[in-house]
C-alpha positions as a printed NumPy array, in Angstrom:
array([[  2.355,  -8.993, -12.972],
       [  6.264,  -8.809, -11.939],
       [  7.354, -11.665, -10.823],
       [  8.991, -11.023,  -7.15 ],
       [ 11.78 , -12.449,  -8.61 ],
       [ 12.774,  -9.729, -10.502],
       [ 12.434,  -6.778,  -7.475],
       [ 16.172,  -8.1  ,  -5.806],
       [ 17.8  ,  -5.956,  -9.013],
       [ 15.527,  -2.869,  -7.775],
       [ 15.856,  -3.486,  -4.403],
       [ 19.891,  -3.688,  -4.36 ],
       [ 19.772,  -0.522,  -6.424],
       [ 17.444,   1.26 ,  -4.012],
       [ 20.167,   0.226,  -0.994],
       [ 22.949,   1.283,  -3.743],
       [ 20.703,   5.071,  -3.851],
       [ 20.595,   4.389,  -0.151],
       [ 23.985,   4.749,   0.413],
       [ 25.557,   7.469,  -2.486],
       [ 23.044,  10.035,  -0.288],
       [ 24.573,   8.792,   2.796],
       [ 27.647,   9.665,   1.1  ],
       [ 25.951,  13.594,   0.042],
       [ 24.944,  13.573,   4.06 ],
       [ 21.045,  14.365,   3.303],
       [ 21.328,  10.883,   5.906],
       [ 16.944,  11.346,   5.602],
       [ 16.41 ,  10.623,   2.162],
       [ 19.627,   7.59 ,   2.279],
       [ 17.297,   5.475,   5.95 ],
       [ 13.811,   6.002,   3.133],
       [ 16.026,   4.215,   0.212],
       [ 17.556,   2.109,   2.719],
       [ 14.462,   0.777,   4.008],
       [ 12.438,   0.449,   0.865],
       [ 15.755,  -1.971,  -0.52 ],
       [ 15.233,  -3.484,   2.763],
       [ 11.73 ,  -3.821,   2.746],
       [ 11.535,  -5.17 ,  -0.55 ],
       [ 14.019,  -8.083,   0.25 ],
       [ 12.375,  -8.721,   2.895],
       [  9.112,  -9.477,   1.579],
       [ 10.889, -11.33 ,  -0.901],
       [ 12.454, -13.92 ,   1.802],
       [  9.112, -13.757,   3.952],
       [  6.588, -13.938,   0.858],
       [  3.514, -11.632,   0.755],
       [  0.703, -14.096,   2.163],
       [  3.164, -14.281,   4.976],
       [  3.035, -10.981,   5.988],
       [  0.233, -11.093,   8.51 ],
       [  1.865, -13.845,  10.49 ],
       [  3.636, -11.589,  13.814],
       [  5.081, -13.853,  15.443],
       [  7.175, -14.777,  13.177],
       [ 11.311, -12.629,  13.415],
       [ 11.444, -11.999,   9.457],
       [  7.532, -10.466,   9.746],
       [  8.233,  -8.135,  12.609],
       [ 11.756,  -6.769,  10.52 ],
       [  9.939,  -6.333,   7.395],
       [  7.301,  -4.662,   8.889],
       [  9.362,  -2.55 ,  11.112],
       [ 11.326,  -1.499,   7.894],
       [  8.216,  -0.078,   6.643],
       [  6.996,   1.689,   9.56 ],
       [ 10.385,   3.462,   9.226],
       [  9.827,   3.943,   5.132],
       [  6.68 ,   5.51 ,   5.831],
       [  7.736,   8.155,   9.078],
       [ 10.796,   8.785,   7.151],
       [  9.043,   9.584,   3.796],
       [  6.607,  12.008,   6.595],
       [  9.549,  13.433,   6.96 ],
       [ 11.668,  14.404,   4.738],
       [  8.434,  16.075,   3.386],
       [  8.077,  18.041,   6.271],
       [ 11.105,  19.35 ,   6.625],
       [ 11.193,  19.948,   3.102],
       [  7.599,  21.61 ,   2.343],
       [  6.439,  22.562,   6.077],
       [  8.844,  23.776,   7.277],
       [ 10.763,  27.366,   6.021]])
């Protein structure tokens, strides 16, 4: 099982990858990676057991970034494969 402390380097790498995609002008993919990295960092701070406490601002931000990650991922797939 992966410990939650070992995910911080992955989150930082995802944010760095998002910044590099932003420099390369693919802003949708950059948003996907940045949202993924921020979501991992916020879940580490909030704790996986506290994700149902929707009155805490950290939990709201975590769900917001998670939904942004899913939305941007779907948009990128539609943009790449559905549209020609």
